Each structure stands twice: as structure tokens, then as C-alpha cells.
Short mmCIF file of C-alpha atoms in Angstrom, two decimals:
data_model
loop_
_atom_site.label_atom_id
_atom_site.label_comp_id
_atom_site.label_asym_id
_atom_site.label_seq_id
_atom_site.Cartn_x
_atom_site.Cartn_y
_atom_site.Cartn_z
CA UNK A 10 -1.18 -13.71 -44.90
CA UNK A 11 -5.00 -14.67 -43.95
CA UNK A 12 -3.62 -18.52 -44.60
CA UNK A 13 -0.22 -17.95 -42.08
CA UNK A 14 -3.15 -16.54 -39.66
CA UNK A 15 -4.96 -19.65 -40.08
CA UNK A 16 -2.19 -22.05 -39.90
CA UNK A 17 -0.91 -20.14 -36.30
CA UNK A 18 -4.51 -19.65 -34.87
CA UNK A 19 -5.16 -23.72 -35.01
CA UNK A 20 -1.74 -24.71 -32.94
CA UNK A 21 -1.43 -21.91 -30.59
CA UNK A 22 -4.19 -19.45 -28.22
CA UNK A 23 -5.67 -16.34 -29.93
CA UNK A 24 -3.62 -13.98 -27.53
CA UNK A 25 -0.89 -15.15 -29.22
CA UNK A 26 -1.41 -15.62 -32.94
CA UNK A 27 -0.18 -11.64 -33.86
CA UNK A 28 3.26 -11.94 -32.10
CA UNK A 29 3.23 -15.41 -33.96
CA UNK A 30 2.51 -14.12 -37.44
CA UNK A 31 5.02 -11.15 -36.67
CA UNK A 32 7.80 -13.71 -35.01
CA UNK A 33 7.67 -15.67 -38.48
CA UNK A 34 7.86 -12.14 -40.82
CA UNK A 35 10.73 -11.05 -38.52
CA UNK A 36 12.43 -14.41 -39.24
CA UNK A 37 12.01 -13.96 -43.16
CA UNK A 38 13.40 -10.48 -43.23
CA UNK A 39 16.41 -11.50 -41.30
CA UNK A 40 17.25 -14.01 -43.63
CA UNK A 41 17.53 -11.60 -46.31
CA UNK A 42 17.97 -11.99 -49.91
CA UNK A 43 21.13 -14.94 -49.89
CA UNK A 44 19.63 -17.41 -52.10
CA UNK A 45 16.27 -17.10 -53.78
CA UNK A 46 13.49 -19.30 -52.37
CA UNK A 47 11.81 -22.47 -55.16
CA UNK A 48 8.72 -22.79 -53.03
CA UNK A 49 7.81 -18.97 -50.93
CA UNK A 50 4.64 -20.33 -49.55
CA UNK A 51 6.04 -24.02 -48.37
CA UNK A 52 9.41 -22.08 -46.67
CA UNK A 53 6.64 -19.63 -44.87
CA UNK A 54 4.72 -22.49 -43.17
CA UNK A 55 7.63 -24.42 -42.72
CA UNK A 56 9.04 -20.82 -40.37
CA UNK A 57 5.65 -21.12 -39.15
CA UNK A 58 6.25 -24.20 -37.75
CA UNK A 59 9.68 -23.44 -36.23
CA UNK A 60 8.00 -20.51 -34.42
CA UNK A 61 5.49 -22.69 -32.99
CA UNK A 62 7.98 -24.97 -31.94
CA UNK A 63 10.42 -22.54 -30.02
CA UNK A 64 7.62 -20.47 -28.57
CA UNK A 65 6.38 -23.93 -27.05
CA UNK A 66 9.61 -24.78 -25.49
CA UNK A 67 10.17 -21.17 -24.33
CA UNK A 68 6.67 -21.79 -22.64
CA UNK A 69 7.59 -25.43 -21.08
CA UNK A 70 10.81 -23.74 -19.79
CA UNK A 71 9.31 -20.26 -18.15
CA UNK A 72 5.63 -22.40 -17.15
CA UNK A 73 3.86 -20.05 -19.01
CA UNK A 74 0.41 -22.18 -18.46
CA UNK A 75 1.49 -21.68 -14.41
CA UNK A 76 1.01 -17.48 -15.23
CA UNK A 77 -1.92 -15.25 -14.20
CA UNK A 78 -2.90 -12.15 -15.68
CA UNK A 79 -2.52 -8.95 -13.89
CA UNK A 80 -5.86 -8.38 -12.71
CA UNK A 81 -7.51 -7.35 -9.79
CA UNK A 82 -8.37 -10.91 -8.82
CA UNK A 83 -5.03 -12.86 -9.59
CA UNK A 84 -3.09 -9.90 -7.55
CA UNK A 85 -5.02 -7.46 -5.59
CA UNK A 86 -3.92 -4.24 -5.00
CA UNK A 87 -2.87 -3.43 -2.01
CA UNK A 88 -3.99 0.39 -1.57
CA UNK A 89 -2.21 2.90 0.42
CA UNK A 90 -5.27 4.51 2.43
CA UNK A 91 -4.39 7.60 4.42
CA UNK A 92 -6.06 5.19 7.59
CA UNK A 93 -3.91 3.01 6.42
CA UNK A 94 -0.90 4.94 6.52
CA UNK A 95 -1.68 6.56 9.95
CA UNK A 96 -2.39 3.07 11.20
CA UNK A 97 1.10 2.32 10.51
CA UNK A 98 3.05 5.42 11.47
CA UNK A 99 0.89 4.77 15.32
CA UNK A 100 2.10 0.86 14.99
CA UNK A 101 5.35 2.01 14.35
CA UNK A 102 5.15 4.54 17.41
CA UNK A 103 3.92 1.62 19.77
CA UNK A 104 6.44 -0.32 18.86
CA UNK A 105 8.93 2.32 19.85
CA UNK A 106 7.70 3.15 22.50
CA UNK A 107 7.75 -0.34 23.68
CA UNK A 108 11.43 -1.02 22.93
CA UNK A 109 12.10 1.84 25.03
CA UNK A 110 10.13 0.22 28.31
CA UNK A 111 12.05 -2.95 27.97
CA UNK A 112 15.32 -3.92 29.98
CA UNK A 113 18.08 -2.58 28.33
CA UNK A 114 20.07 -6.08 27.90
CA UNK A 115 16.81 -7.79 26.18
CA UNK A 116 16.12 -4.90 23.85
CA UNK A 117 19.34 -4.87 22.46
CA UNK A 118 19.59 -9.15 22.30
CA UNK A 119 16.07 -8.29 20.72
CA UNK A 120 17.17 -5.42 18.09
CA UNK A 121 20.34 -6.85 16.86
CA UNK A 122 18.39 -10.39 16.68
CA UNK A 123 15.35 -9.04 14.57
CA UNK A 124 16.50 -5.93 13.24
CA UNK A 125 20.59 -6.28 12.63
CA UNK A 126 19.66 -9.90 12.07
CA UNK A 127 22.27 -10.77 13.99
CA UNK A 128 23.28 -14.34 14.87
CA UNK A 129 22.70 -15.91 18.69
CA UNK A 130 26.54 -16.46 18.60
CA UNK A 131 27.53 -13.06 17.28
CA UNK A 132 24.59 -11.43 19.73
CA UNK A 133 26.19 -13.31 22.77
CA UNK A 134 29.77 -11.82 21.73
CA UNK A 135 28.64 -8.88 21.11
CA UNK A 136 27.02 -8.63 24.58
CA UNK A 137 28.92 -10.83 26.53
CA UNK A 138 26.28 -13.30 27.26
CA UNK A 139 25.42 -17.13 26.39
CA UNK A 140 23.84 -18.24 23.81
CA UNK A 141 20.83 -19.47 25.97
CA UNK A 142 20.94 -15.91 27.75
CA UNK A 143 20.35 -14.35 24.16
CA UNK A 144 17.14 -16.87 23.52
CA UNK A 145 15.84 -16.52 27.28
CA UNK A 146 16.27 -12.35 26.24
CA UNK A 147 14.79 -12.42 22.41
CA UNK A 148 11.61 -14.73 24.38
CA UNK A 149 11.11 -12.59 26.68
CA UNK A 150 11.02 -9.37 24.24
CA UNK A 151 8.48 -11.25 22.00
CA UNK A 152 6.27 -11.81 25.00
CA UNK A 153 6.27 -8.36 25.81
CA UNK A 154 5.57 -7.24 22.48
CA UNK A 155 2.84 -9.95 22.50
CA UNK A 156 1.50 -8.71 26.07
CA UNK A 157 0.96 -5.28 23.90
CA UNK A 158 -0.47 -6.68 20.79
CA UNK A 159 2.70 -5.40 18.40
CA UNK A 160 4.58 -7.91 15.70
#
């Protein structure tokens, strides 16, 4: 086997080279005992090869050289702080409280706009107002929102 190592570690990255070598014994034992093999060592590399060969294609096709690792630096963890929790639950309690000050007509144009994700169409139905009513309503909640420093 220290020659099938060889033969994988020069065409493909270290990383690899054990799934490789156990890709190509997998492949060996599938194919069983049919008909016995003239040349053992020549069929192995020749496996080899066709192992290399899929595993690049399955790479072209899912950009493997496009992937990042896991770590800390390609995706950071986004921790769930008890400040940041609370910091929430208030956000989420100015925000209610908000909705609640505004006109009745704009926080429902608003609500079934950005939380129902409603249509302008289906809002001014629903509500029996124009289309430009619904936009001059959903403006008009943003800016207050704004005016208060909420999303």
C-alpha cells in the first residue's frame, strides 16, 4: 500500500490522500471475486487513477477550491451573550411599543407589508385604499421607526 499512498499523494492534496487510498480499496472489494485479475498491481493503479479522476470532477462540479474551512476566521461565531439577548428582547419591546403609537391605518399598511409580506395590491384590498395610499402609509411608518432609531 506505501506505493498506492505514493501514487495518490503526488496528484491530489494531503487532506485527501486517506479517503483516496480507502475510495480505491472500497472499489476493489466491490468488484469481488468475478474473474481473477493477470496483473493485481497494474489494475490497482489503474482504480487509482479512476478515483482521481471522479473525485476531480466531483470537485469542478461542487467548486470545492471555492470552500473554506470551518474556522473561526472563515465563519465567525456569532455568540449569544446574555447583553446580547437582553439587547434584543428591549429592541423588540421598542419596536412594539412603537407600532402601537402609530396611526392605526399606517401600522397595519406597515405590518401586513413587512411582516405578512403582503403585496401593495393585496394591502390596498385588504384595506380599501390605493396603491399609492399603501406606499405614502409603509413611508411614513419607516420614518417613524427611523425618527426612533428601530429597523
Amino acid at each position: 500500500m506505501p506505493a498506492l499512498r505514493r501514487y495518490i499523494a503526488k496528484r491530489a492534496q494531503s487532506c485527501d490522500v486517506d479517503d483516496l487510498v480507502q475510495d480505491v480499496l472500497v472499489r476493489m472489494h466491490v468488484r469481488g471475486q468475478a474473474d481473477p485479475i493477470a496483473n493485481v498491481e497494474g489494475y490497482l493503479f489503474q482504480v487509482a487513477a479512476s478515483v482521481l479522476t471522479d473525485r476531480a470532477r466531483r470537485d469542478t462540479v461542487r467548486h470545492r477550491g471555492a470552500h473554506h474551512e470551518l474556522t473561526e476566521a472563515f465563519h465567525p461565531v456569532d455568540e449569544l451573550t446574555p447583553e446580547r439577548v437582553l439587547r434584543g428582547r428591549e429592541d423588540v419591546d421598542r419596536l412594539a411599543n412603537a407600532l402601537e403609537e402609530m396611526p392605526d391605518l399606517t401600522r397595519d399598511a406597515f405590518v401586513l407589508h413587512r411582516f405578512e409580506e403582503m403585496s401593495y395590491d393585496a394591502i390596498g384590498e385588504h384595506l380599501g385604499i390605493s396603491n399609492s395610499a399603501v406606499g405614502r402609509h409603509i413611508m411614513k411608518a419607516v420614518r417613524f421607526l427611523a425618527a426612533r432609531d428601530l429597523p
